[in-house]
Coordinates of N, CA and C in Angstrom, one line a residue:
M242 N 0.8 -1.2 0.0 CA 0.0 0.0 0.0 C 0.9 1.3 0.0
R243 N 1.9 1.2 0.8 CA 2.8 2.4 0.9 C 3.5 2.7 -0.4
K244 N 3.9 1.6 -1.1 CA 4.6 1.7 -2.4 C 3.6 2.3 -3.4
K245 N 2.3 1.9 -3.3 CA 1.3 2.4 -4.3 C 1.1 3.9 -4.1
V246 N 1.0 4.3 -2.9 CA 0.9 5.7 -2.6 C 2.0 6.5 -3.0
L247 N 3.3 6.0 -2.8 CA 4.5 6.7 -3.2 C 4.5 6.8 -4.7
L248 N 4.2 5.7 -5.4 CA 4.2 5.7 -6.9 C 3.2 6.7 -7.4
F249 N 2.0 6.7 -6.8 CA 1.0 7.7 -7.3 C 1.4 9.1 -7.1
A250 N 2.0 9.4 -5.9 CA 2.5 10.8 -5.6 C 3.6 11.2 -6.6
A251 N 4.5 10.2 -6.9 CA 5.6 10.5 -7.8 C 5.0 10.9 -9.2
L252 N 4.1 10.1 -9.7 CA 3.5 10.3 -11.0 C 2.7 11.7 -11.0
I253 N 2.0 12.0 -9.9 CA 1.4 13.3 -9.9 C 2.4 14.4 -10.0
G254 N 3.5 14.2 -9.3 CA 4.5 15.3 -9.3 C 5.1 15.5 -10.7
V255 N 5.3 14.4 -11.4 CA 5.8 14.5 -12.8 C 4.8 15.2 -13.7
I256 N 3.5 14.9 -13.5 CA 2.5 15.6 -14.3 C 2.4 17.1 -14.0
V257 N 2.5 17.4 -12.8 CA 2.5 18.8 -12.4 C 3.7 19.5 -13.0
L258 N 4.8 18.9 -13.0 CA 6.1 19.4 -13.5 C 5.9 19.7 -15.0
L259 N 5.3 18.7 -15.7 CA 5.2 18.8 -17.1 C 4.1 19.8 -17.6
S260 N 3.2 20.0 -16.6 CA 2.1 20.9 -17.0 C 2.4 22.3 -17.2
G261 N 3.6 22.7 -16.8 CA 4.1 24.1 -17.0 C 3.2 25.1 -16.3
C262 N 2.9 24.9 -15.0 CA 1.9 25.7 -14.3 C 2.4 27.2 -14.2
N263 N 3.7 27.4 -14.4 CA 4.2 28.8 -14.3 C 3.9 29.5 -15.5
Q264 N 3.3 28.9 -16.6 CA 3.0 29.6 -17.8 C 1.5 29.8 -18.0
V265 N 0.8 29.6 -16.9 CA -0.7 29.6 -17.1 C -1.2 31.0 -17.4
N266 N -0.5 32.1 -17.1 CA -0.9 33.4 -17.4 C -0.4 33.9 -18.8
Q267 N 0.4 33.1 -19.5 CA 0.9 33.5 -20.8 C 0.0 33.0 -21.9
P268 N -0.4 33.9 -22.9 CA -1.2 33.5 -24.0 C -0.6 32.3 -24.8
I269 N -1.4 31.4 -25.2 CA -0.9 30.3 -26.0 C -1.1 30.6 -27.5
T270 N 0.0 30.5 -28.3 CA 0.0 30.8 -29.7 C 0.8 29.7 -30.4
P271 N 0.7 29.7 -31.8 CA 1.5 28.7 -32.5 C 3.0 28.8 -32.2
E272 N 3.5 30.0 -31.8 CA 4.9 30.2 -31.5 C 5.3 29.8 -30.1
S273 N 4.3 29.4 -29.3 CA 4.6 28.9 -27.9 C 5.6 27.7 -27.9
T274 N 6.6 27.8 -27.1 CA 7.6 26.7 -27.1 C 7.4 25.8 -25.9
G275 N 8.1 24.6 -26.0 CA 8.0 23.7 -24.9 C 7.1 22.5 -25.3
F276 N 7.5 21.3 -24.8 CA 6.7 20.1 -25.1 C 5.3 20.2 -24.6
W277 N 5.0 20.8 -23.4 CA 3.7 20.9 -22.9 C 2.8 21.8 -23.7
N278 N 3.4 22.9 -24.1 CA 2.6 23.9 -24.9 C 2.3 23.3 -26.3
Q279 N 3.3 22.7 -27.0 CA 3.2 22.3 -28.3 C 2.3 21.0 -28.5
Y280 N 2.3 20.1 -27.5 CA 1.6 18.9 -27.7 C 0.4 18.7 -26.9
F281 N 0.1 19.7 -26.0 CA -1.1 19.6 -25.2 C -1.9 20.8 -25.3
V282 N -1.4 22.0 -24.8 CA -2.2 23.2 -24.7 C -2.6 23.7 -26.0
Y283 N -1.6 23.9 -26.9 CA -1.9 24.6 -28.2 C -2.9 23.7 -29.1
P284 N -2.7 22.4 -29.2 CA -3.7 21.6 -30.0 C -5.1 21.7 -29.4
L285 N -5.2 21.8 -28.1 CA -6.6 21.9 -27.5 C -7.1 23.4 -27.8
S286 N -6.2 24.4 -27.7 CA -6.6 25.7 -28.0 C -7.1 25.8 -29.4
W287 N -6.3 25.2 -30.3 CA -6.7 25.2 -31.8 C -8.0 24.5 -32.0
L288 N -8.3 23.5 -31.2 CA -9.6 22.8 -31.4 C -10.7 23.7 -30.9
I289 N -10.5 24.4 -29.8 CA -11.6 25.3 -29.4 C -11.8 26.4 -30.4
T290 N -10.8 26.9 -31.0 CA -10.9 28.0 -32.0 C -11.5 27.4 -33.3
Y291 N -11.2 26.2 -33.6 CA -11.7 25.6 -34.9 C -13.2 25.5 -34.8
F292 N -13.8 24.9 -33.7 CA -15.2 24.8 -33.5 C -15.9 26.1 -33.4
A293 N -15.2 27.1 -32.7 CA -15.8 28.4 -32.6 C -16.0 29.0 -34.0
E294 N -15.0 28.9 -34.8 CA -15.1 29.4 -36.2 C -16.2 28.8 -37.0
L295 N -16.5 27.5 -36.7 CA -17.5 26.7 -37.4 C -18.9 27.3 -37.0
F296 N -19.0 27.9 -35.8 CA -20.3 28.4 -35.3 C -20.2 29.9 -35.1
N297 N -19.7 30.6 -36.1 CA -19.7 32.0 -36.2 C -19.1 32.7 -35.0
G298 N -17.9 32.2 -34.5 CA -17.2 32.8 -33.4 C -17.8 32.5 -32.0
N299 N -18.7 31.5 -31.9 CA -19.3 31.2 -30.6 C -18.4 30.3 -29.8
Y300 N -17.5 31.0 -29.0 CA -16.6 30.2 -28.2 C -17.2 29.5 -27.0
G301 N -18.3 29.9 -26.5 CA -19.0 29.2 -25.5 C -19.5 27.9 -26.0
L302 N -20.2 27.9 -27.1 CA -20.6 26.6 -27.7 C -19.5 25.7 -28.0
S303 N -18.4 26.3 -28.5 CA -17.2 25.5 -28.8 C -16.6 24.8 -27.5
I304 N -16.6 25.5 -26.4 CA -16.1 24.9 -25.2 C -17.0 23.7 -24.8
V305 N -18.4 23.9 -25.0 CA -19.3 22.8 -24.7 C -19.0 21.6 -25.6
I306 N -18.8 21.8 -26.9 CA -18.6 20.7 -27.8 C -17.2 20.0 -27.5
V307 N -16.2 20.8 -27.3 CA -14.9 20.2 -27.1 C -14.8 19.4 -25.8
T308 N -15.5 20.0 -24.7 CA -15.6 19.3 -23.5 C -16.3 17.9 -23.7
I309 N -17.4 17.9 -24.4 CA -18.1 16.6 -24.7 C -17.2 15.7 -25.5
V310 N -16.5 16.2 -26.5 CA -15.6 15.4 -27.3 C -14.5 14.7 -26.4
I311 N -13.9 15.6 -25.6 CA -12.8 15.1 -24.7 C -13.3 14.0 -23.8
R312 N -14.4 14.3 -23.1 CA -15.0 13.3 -22.2 C -15.4 12.0 -22.9
T313 N -15.9 12.1 -24.1 CA -16.2 10.9 -24.9 C -15.0 10.1 -25.2
V314 N -13.9 10.8 -25.6 CA -12.7 10.1 -25.9 C -12.1 9.4 -24.7
L315 N -12.3 10.0 -23.5 CA -11.8 9.5 -22.3 C -12.7 8.4 -21.7
L316 N -13.9 8.3 -22.3 CA -14.9 7.4 -21.7 C -14.4 5.9 -21.5
P317 N -13.6 5.4 -22.5 CA -13.1 4.0 -22.3 C -12.2 3.9 -21.0
L318 N -11.4 4.9 -20.7 CA -10.6 5.0 -19.5 C -11.4 5.0 -18.3
N319 N -12.5 5.8 -18.3 CA -13.4 5.9 -17.2 C -14.1 4.6 -16.9
I320 N -14.5 3.9 -18.0 CA -15.1 2.6 -17.8 C -14.1 1.6 -17.2
K321 N -12.9 1.6 -17.7 CA -11.8 0.7 -17.1 C -11.6 1.0 -15.7
Q322 N -11.6 2.3 -15.3 CA -11.5 2.7 -13.9 C -12.7 2.2 -13.1
L323 N -13.9 2.3 -13.6 CA -15.1 1.8 -12.9 C -15.0 0.3 -12.7
K324 N -14.6 -0.4 -13.8 CA -14.4 -1.9 -13.7 C -13.4 -2.3 -12.6
S325 N -12.3 -1.5 -12.5 CA -11.3 -1.8 -11.5 C -11.9 -1.6 -10.1
S326 N -12.6 -0.5 -10.0 CA -13.2 -0.1 -8.7 C -14.3 -1.2 -8.3
K327 N -15.0 -1.6 -9.3 CA -16.0 -2.7 -9.0 C -15.4 -4.0 -8.6
A328 N -14.2 -4.3 -9.2 CA -13.5 -5.6 -8.9 C -13.0 -5.5 -7.4
M329 N -12.5 -4.4 -7.1 CA -12.0 -4.2 -5.7 C -13.1 -4.3 -4.7
Q330 N -14.2 -3.7 -5.1 CA -15.4 -3.7 -4.2 C -15.9 -5.1 -4.0
D331 N -15.8 -5.9 -5.0 CA -16.3 -7.3 -5.0 C -15.6 -8.2 -3.9
I332 N -14.3 -7.9 -3.8 CA -13.5 -8.7 -2.9 C -13.3 -8.1 -1.5
Q333 N -13.9 -7.0 -1.3 CA -13.8 -6.4 0.1 C -14.1 -7.3 1.2
P334 N -15.2 -8.1 1.1 CA -15.5 -9.0 2.3 C -14.3 -10.0 2.5
Q335 N -13.8 -10.5 1.4 CA -12.7 -11.5 1.5 C -11.4 -10.8 2.1
L336 N -11.2 -9.6 1.7 CA -10.0 -8.8 2.2 C -10.2 -8.6 3.7
Q337 N -11.4 -8.3 4.1 CA -11.7 -8.0 5.5 C -11.5 -9.3 6.4
E338 N -11.9 -10.4 5.8 CA -11.6 -11.7 6.5 C -10.2 -12.0 6.7
L339 N -9.4 -11.7 5.6 CA -7.9 -11.9 5.7 C -7.3 -11.0 6.8
R340 N -7.7 -9.7 6.9 CA -7.2 -8.8 7.9 C -7.5 -9.3 9.3
Q341 N -8.7 -9.8 9.4 CA -9.1 -10.3 10.8 C -8.3 -11.6 11.1
K342 N -8.1 -12.4 10.1 CA -7.4 -13.7 10.3 C -5.9 -13.4 10.7
Y343 N -5.3 -12.4 10.0 CA -3.9 -12.1 10.3 C -3.8 -10.7 10.9
S344 N -4.5 -10.6 12.1 CA -4.6 -9.3 12.8 C -3.3 -9.0 13.6
S345 N -2.5 -10.0 13.8 CA -1.3 -9.7 14.6 C -0.3 -8.8 13.9
K346 N 0.4 -8.0 14.6 CA 1.3 -7.0 14.0 C 2.7 -7.5 13.8
D347 N 3.0 -8.7 14.1 CA 4.4 -9.2 14.0 C 4.7 -9.4 12.5
S348 N 6.0 -9.3 12.1 CA 6.4 -9.3 10.7 C 6.0 -10.5 10.0
K349 N 6.1 -11.7 10.6 CA 5.8 -13.0 9.9 C 4.3 -13.0 9.5
T350 N 3.4 -12.6 10.4 CA 2.0 -12.5 10.2 C 1.7 -11.5 9.1
Q351 N 2.3 -10.4 9.1 CA 2.0 -9.3 8.1 C 2.5 -9.8 6.7
Q352 N 3.7 -10.5 6.7 CA 4.2 -11.1 5.5 C 3.2 -12.1 4.9
K353 N 2.6 -12.9 5.8 CA 1.6 -13.9 5.3 C 0.4 -13.2 4.8
L354 N 0.0 -12.1 5.5 CA -1.2 -11.3 5.0 C -0.9 -10.8 3.6
Q355 N 0.3 -10.2 3.4 CA 0.6 -9.7 2.0 C 0.5 -10.8 1.0
Q356 N 1.1 -12.0 1.3 CA 1.0 -13.1 0.4 C -0.4 -13.5 0.1
E357 N -1.2 -13.6 1.1 CA -2.6 -14.1 0.9 C -3.4 -13.0 0.1
T358 N -3.1 -11.7 0.4 CA -3.8 -10.6 -0.3 C -3.4 -10.7 -1.8
M359 N -2.1 -10.8 -2.1 CA -1.7 -10.9 -3.5 C -2.3 -12.1 -4.2
S360 N -2.4 -13.2 -3.5 CA -3.0 -14.4 -4.1 C -4.5 -14.2 -4.4
L361 N -5.2 -13.5 -3.5 CA -6.6 -13.1 -3.7 C -6.7 -12.2 -4.9
F362 N -5.8 -11.2 -5.0 CA -5.9 -10.3 -6.2 C -5.7 -11.1 -7.5
Q363 N -4.7 -12.0 -7.5 CA -4.4 -12.8 -8.7 C -5.6 -13.8 -9.1
K364 N -6.1 -14.3 -8.0 CA -7.3 -15.3 -8.3 C -8.5 -14.6 -8.9
N365 N -8.7 -13.3 -8.5 CA -9.8 -12.6 -9.0 C -9.5 -11.6 -10.2
G366 N -8.2 -11.7 -10.6 CA -7.8 -10.8 -11.7 C -7.9 -9.3 -11.4
V367 N -7.5 -9.0 -10.1 CA -7.6 -7.6 -9.6 C -6.2 -7.0 -9.6
N368 N -6.0 -5.8 -10.2 CA -4.7 -5.1 -10.1 C -5.0 -3.9 -9.2
P369 N -4.4 -3.8 -8.0 CA -4.7 -2.6 -7.2 C -4.3 -1.3 -7.8
L370 N -3.4 -1.3 -8.8 CA -2.9 0.0 -9.4 C -3.7 0.3 -10.7
A371 N -4.6 -0.7 -11.1 CA -5.3 -0.5 -12.4 C -6.2 0.7 -12.3
G372 N -6.8 1.1 -11.1 CA -7.7 2.2 -11.1 C -7.0 3.5 -11.1
C373 N -5.6 3.5 -10.8 CA -4.9 4.8 -10.8 C -4.5 5.2 -12.2
F374 N -4.1 4.3 -13.0 CA -3.5 4.7 -14.3 C -4.5 5.4 -15.2
P375 N -5.8 5.0 -15.3 CA -6.7 5.8 -16.1 C -6.8 7.3 -15.7
I376 N -6.7 7.5 -14.4 CA -6.8 8.9 -13.8 C -5.5 9.6 -14.3
L377 N -4.4 9.0 -14.2 CA -3.1 9.6 -14.5 C -3.0 9.9 -16.0
I378 N -3.6 9.1 -16.9 CA -3.6 9.3 -18.3 C -4.5 10.5 -18.6
Q379 N -5.6 10.6 -17.9 CA -6.6 11.7 -18.1 C -6.1 13.1 -17.7
M380 N -5.3 13.1 -16.6 CA -4.9 14.3 -16.0 C -4.2 15.3 -16.9
P381 N -3.2 14.9 -17.7 CA -2.5 15.8 -18.6 C -3.5 16.4 -19.6
I382 N -4.5 15.6 -20.1 CA -5.4 16.1 -21.1 C -6.3 17.2 -20.4
L383 N -6.8 16.9 -19.2 CA -7.8 17.8 -18.6 C -7.1 19.1 -18.1
I384 N -5.8 18.9 -17.6 CA -5.0 20.1 -17.2 C -4.7 20.9 -18.5
G385 N -4.4 20.3 -19.6 CA -4.1 20.9 -20.8 C -5.3 21.7 -21.3
F386 N -6.5 21.1 -21.2 CA -7.7 21.8 -21.6 C -8.0 23.0 -20.8
Y387 N -7.8 22.8 -19.4 CA -8.0 24.0 -18.5 C -7.1 25.1 -18.9
Q388 N -5.8 24.8 -19.3 CA -4.9 25.9 -19.7 C -5.3 26.5 -21.0
A389 N -5.7 25.6 -21.9 CA -6.2 26.1 -23.2 C -7.3 27.1 -23.1
I390 N -8.2 26.9 -22.2 CA -9.3 27.8 -22.0 C -8.8 29.1 -21.4
M391 N -7.9 29.0 -20.4 CA -7.4 30.2 -19.7 C -6.4 31.0 -20.6
R392 N -5.8 30.3 -21.5 CA -4.7 31.0 -22.3 C -5.1 31.4 -23.7
T393 N -6.3 31.0 -24.1 CA -6.7 31.4 -25.5 C -7.3 32.8 -25.4
E394 N -6.6 33.8 -25.9 CA -7.0 35.2 -25.8 C -8.4 35.5 -26.3
E395 N -8.8 34.9 -27.4 CA -10.1 35.2 -28.1 C -11.2 34.9 -27.2
I396 N -11.1 33.9 -26.3 CA -12.2 33.6 -25.4 C -12.6 34.7 -24.5
K397 N -11.6 35.5 -24.1 CA -11.9 36.5 -23.1 C -12.8 37.6 -23.6
S398 N -12.9 37.8 -24.9 CA -13.7 38.9 -25.4 C -15.1 38.5 -25.9
H399 N -15.5 37.2 -25.7 CA -16.7 36.7 -26.2 C -17.7 36.4 -25.0
S400 N -19.0 36.4 -25.4 CA -20.0 36.1 -24.4 C -20.7 34.8 -24.9
F401 N -21.5 34.2 -23.9 CA -22.2 33.0 -24.2 C -23.4 33.0 -23.3
L402 N -24.6 32.8 -23.9 CA -25.8 32.9 -23.1 C -25.9 34.2 -22.4
W403 N -25.9 34.2 -21.0 CA -26.0 35.5 -20.3 C -24.7 36.0 -19.7
F404 N -23.6 35.3 -19.9 CA -22.4 35.7 -19.3 C -21.2 36.0 -20.2
Q405 N -20.3 36.8 -19.8 CA -19.0 37.0 -20.5 C -18.0 35.9 -20.2
L406 N -17.5 35.3 -21.2 CA -16.6 34.1 -21.0 C -15.3 34.5 -20.2
G407 N -14.9 35.7 -20.4 CA -13.6 36.2 -19.8 C -13.8 36.8 -18.4
Q408 N -15.1 36.8 -17.9 CA -15.3 37.4 -16.6 C -16.0 36.4 -15.7
P409 N -15.9 36.6 -14.4 CA -16.6 35.7 -13.4 C -18.1 36.0 -13.5
D410 N -18.9 35.0 -13.2 CA -20.4 35.1 -13.2 C -20.9 34.7 -11.9
Y411 N -22.2 35.0 -11.6 CA -22.7 34.8 -10.3 C -23.7 33.6 -10.3
I412 N -24.2 33.2 -11.4 CA -25.2 32.1 -11.5 C -24.4 30.8 -11.9
L413 N -23.5 30.9 -12.8 CA -22.8 29.7 -13.3 C -22.1 28.9 -12.2
P414 N -21.4 29.6 -11.2 CA -20.8 28.9 -10.1 C -21.8 28.1 -9.3
I415 N -23.0 28.6 -9.1 CA -24.0 27.8 -8.4 C -24.4 26.5 -9.1
I416 N -24.5 26.7 -10.4 CA -24.8 25.5 -11.3 C -23.7 24.5 -11.2
A417 N -22.5 25.0 -11.3 CA -21.3 24.2 -11.2 C -21.2 23.4 -9.9
A418 N -21.5 24.1 -8.8 CA -21.5 23.4 -7.5 C -22.6 22.4 -7.4
V419 N -23.8 22.7 -7.8 CA -24.9 21.7 -7.8 C -24.6 20.5 -8.7
A420 N -24.1 20.7 -9.9 CA -23.8 19.6 -10.7 C -22.7 18.7 -10.1
T421 N -21.7 19.4 -9.5 CA -20.6 18.6 -8.8 C -21.2 17.8 -7.7
F422 N -22.1 18.4 -6.9 CA -22.7 17.6 -5.7 C -23.5 16.4 -6.3
Y423 N -24.3 16.7 -7.3 CA -25.2 15.6 -7.8 C -24.4 14.5 -8.4
Q424 N -23.3 14.8 -9.1 CA -22.5 13.8 -9.7 C -21.8 13.0 -8.6
Q425 N -21.3 13.6 -7.5 CA -20.7 12.8 -6.5 C -21.7 12.0 -5.7
K426 N -22.9 12.6 -5.5 CA -24.0 11.9 -4.8 C -24.3 10.6 -5.5
L427 N -24.4 10.7 -6.9 CA -24.7 9.5 -7.7 C -23.6 8.4 -7.6
M428 N -22.4 8.9 -7.6 CA -21.2 8.0 -7.5 C -21.2 7.3 -6.2
M429 N -21.5 7.9 -5.1 CA -21.4 7.3 -3.8 C -22.6 6.4 -3.5
A430 N -23.7 6.6 -4.2 CA -24.9 5.8 -3.9 C -24.7 4.3 -4.0
G431 N -24.9 3.6 -3.0 CA -24.7 2.1 -3.0 C -23.3 1.7 -2.9
S432 N -22.4 2.7 -2.7 CA -21.0 2.3 -2.6 C -20.5 2.3 -1.1
P433 N -19.5 1.5 -0.8 CA -19.0 1.5 0.6 C -18.5 2.8 1.0
A434 N -18.1 3.7 0.1 CA -17.6 5.0 0.4 C -18.7 5.9 1.1
N435 N -19.9 5.5 0.8 CA -21.0 6.2 1.4 C -21.1 6.1 2.9
Q436 N -20.4 5.1 3.5 CA -20.3 4.9 4.9 C -19.1 5.5 5.5
N437 N -18.2 6.0 4.7 CA -17.0 6.7 5.2 C -17.2 8.1 5.5
P438 N -17.0 8.5 6.8 CA -17.3 9.9 7.2 C -16.4 10.9 6.3
Q439 N -15.2 10.6 6.0 CA -14.3 11.5 5.2 C -14.9 11.7 3.8
M440 N -15.4 10.6 3.2 CA -16.0 10.7 1.9 C -17.3 11.5 1.9
K441 N -18.0 11.3 3.0 CA -19.3 12.1 3.1 C -18.9 13.6 3.3
M442 N -17.8 13.9 4.0 CA -17.4 15.3 4.1 C -17.0 15.9 2.7
M443 N -16.3 15.1 1.9 CA -15.9 15.5 0.6 C -17.1 15.7 -0.3
L444 N -18.2 15.0 -0.1 CA -19.4 15.2 -0.8 C -19.9 16.6 -0.8
Y445 N -19.8 17.2 0.4 CA -20.2 18.6 0.6 C -19.1 19.6 0.4
L446 N -17.9 19.2 0.7 CA -16.7 20.1 0.6 C -16.4 20.4 -0.9
M447 N -16.3 19.4 -1.7 CA -15.9 19.6 -3.1 C -16.8 20.5 -3.9
P448 N -18.1 20.4 -3.8 CA -19.0 21.3 -4.5 C -18.8 22.8 -4.0
V449 N -18.6 22.9 -2.7 CA -18.3 24.3 -2.2 C -17.1 24.9 -2.8
M450 N -16.0 24.0 -2.8 CA -14.7 24.5 -3.4 C -14.9 24.9 -4.9
I451 N -15.6 24.0 -5.6 CA -15.8 24.3 -7.0 C -16.6 25.6 -7.2
G452 N -17.6 25.8 -6.4 CA -18.4 27.0 -6.5 C -17.6 28.2 -6.2
V453 N -16.8 28.2 -5.1 CA -16.0 29.3 -4.7 C -15.0 29.7 -5.8
F454 N -14.3 28.6 -6.3 CA -13.3 28.9 -7.4 C -14.0 29.5 -8.6
A455 N -15.2 29.0 -8.9 CA -15.9 29.5 -10.1 C -16.3 30.9 -10.0
F456 N -16.5 31.4 -8.8 CA -16.8 32.8 -8.6 C -15.6 33.8 -8.9
F457 N -14.4 33.2 -8.9 CA -13.2 34.1 -9.1 C -12.6 33.8 -10.5
F458 N -12.8 32.6 -11.1 CA -12.2 32.3 -12.4 C -13.1 32.8 -13.5
P459 N -12.6 33.0 -14.7 CA -13.4 33.3 -15.8 C -14.5 32.3 -16.0
S460 N -15.7 32.8 -16.5 CA -16.9 31.9 -16.7 C -16.6 30.8 -17.7
A461 N -15.7 31.0 -18.6 CA -15.3 29.9 -19.5 C -14.9 28.6 -18.8
L462 N -14.2 28.8 -17.7 CA -13.7 27.6 -17.0 C -14.9 27.0 -16.2
A463 N -15.8 27.8 -15.6 CA -16.9 27.3 -14.9 C -17.9 26.6 -15.9
L464 N -18.0 27.1 -17.1 CA -18.8 26.4 -18.1 C -18.2 25.0 -18.4
Y465 N -16.9 24.9 -18.5 CA -16.2 23.6 -18.7 C -16.6 22.7 -17.5
W466 N -16.5 23.2 -16.3 CA -16.8 22.3 -15.1 C -18.3 21.8 -15.2
V467 N -19.2 22.8 -15.5 CA -20.6 22.4 -15.6 C -20.9 21.3 -16.6
V468 N -20.4 21.5 -17.8 CA -20.6 20.5 -18.9 C -19.9 19.2 -18.6
G469 N -18.7 19.2 -18.0 CA -18.0 18.0 -17.6 C -18.7 17.2 -16.6
N470 N -19.3 17.9 -15.6 CA -20.0 17.2 -14.5 C -21.4 16.7 -15.0
I471 N -22.0 17.4 -15.9 CA -23.3 16.9 -16.5 C -23.0 15.6 -17.3
F472 N -21.9 15.6 -18.0 CA -21.4 14.4 -18.7 C -21.2 13.2 -17.8
M473 N -20.5 13.5 -16.6 CA -20.2 12.5 -15.7 C -21.5 12.0 -15.0
V474 N -22.5 12.9 -14.8 CA -23.8 12.4 -14.3 C -24.4 11.4 -15.2
A475 N -24.4 11.7 -16.5 CA -25.0 10.8 -17.5 C -24.2 9.5 -17.5
Q476 N -22.9 9.6 -17.4 CA -22.0 8.4 -17.4 C -22.4 7.5 -16.2
T477 N -22.6 8.1 -15.1 CA -23.0 7.4 -13.8 C -24.3 6.7 -14.0
I478 N -25.3 7.4 -14.6 CA -26.6 6.9 -14.7 C -26.7 5.7 -15.7
F479 N -26.0 5.9 -16.8 CA -26.2 4.9 -17.9 C -25.1 3.9 -18.0
I480 N -24.0 4.1 -17.2 CA -22.9 3.1 -17.2 C -22.6 2.5 -15.9
R481 N -22.3 3.4 -14.9 CA -21.9 2.9 -13.6 C -23.0 2.2 -12.9
K482 N -24.2 2.8 -12.8 CA -25.3 2.1 -12.1 C -25.7 0.8 -12.7
P483 N -25.9 0.6 -14.0 CA -26.1 -0.7 -14.5 C -25.0 -1.7 -14.2
M484 N -23.7 -1.2 -14.2 CA -22.6 -2.1 -13.9 C -22.7 -2.5 -12.5
M485 N -22.9 -1.7 -11.5 CA -23.0 -2.0 -10.1 C -24.2 -2.9 -9.9
K486 N -25.3 -2.7 -10.6 CA -26.5 -3.5 -10.5 C -26.2 -4.9 -10.9
D487 N -25.5 -5.1 -12.0 CA -25.1 -6.4 -12.4 C -24.2 -7.1 -11.4
T488 N -23.3 -6.3 -10.8 CA -22.5 -6.9 -9.7 C -23.3 -7.4 -8.5
Q489 N -24.3 -6.6 -8.1 CA -25.1 -7.0 -7.0 C -26.0 -8.2 -7.3
T490 N -26.5 -8.2 -8.6 CA -27.3 -9.4 -9.0 C -26.5 -10.6 -9.0
G491 N -25.2 -10.5 -9.6 CA -24.3 -11.6 -9.6 C -24.0 -12.1 -8.3
G492 N -23.8 -11.2 -7.3 CA -23.4 -11.5 -6.0 C -24.5 -12.3 -5.3
S493 N -25.8 -11.8 -5.5 CA -26.9 -12.5 -4.9 C -27.2 -13.9 -5.4
K494 N -26.8 -14.1 -6.7 CA -27.0 -15.4 -7.3 C -26.0 -16.4 -6.7
K495 N -24.8 -15.9 -6.4 CA -23.8 -16.7 -5.8 C -24.3 -17.2 -4.4

């Protein structure tokens, strides 16, 4: 477990380093240099501009379309992550039995616990790290899209619906917070995480954080959060819930 946490932290550090956070206030152009700018931020900025030009300079609609496109492309990774999470959830009773069986803290007992745990993973085809890698693959794309929105100068001077894309709004942050809460509520429904006090706290804390950030960031970014969360709500309803229902049905048949 400790090695898994360290590996995850190291990979997050690499992603943050590659993301060029120190350039977030610099406009992105074809002349922008650096691996991160050339292969992540500028292509996504170009895609936003391309769709905006298709719809008579409507950058708000472009952000909606590109967000849906990106989320759709990442959907197979999300499904893989859900399957990994489901597989881990399926073997939780067996893991708990092993922990109770080898509850002693001496080194030999703990070594035996690790061996039995790995055997259980192999028997059920579970990889404890499998759920991390889809997230790590998605992060550079999502961070790149965030920077593309923030660093594409044309977005700042356009409006969409009732708000200016380059200025904070007062209604959109509330929608973003509500969408975040609903998405997390659906994800936690029927999950063991629903019994975890810390996860319950995050259910309320995360929407508040998103809402507060959205009040200070340009509305273009809040729009991205709203559309992304609505997409995740649909994914939860049409993919995750049926998947978990199949698991519960299968478990009851056993």
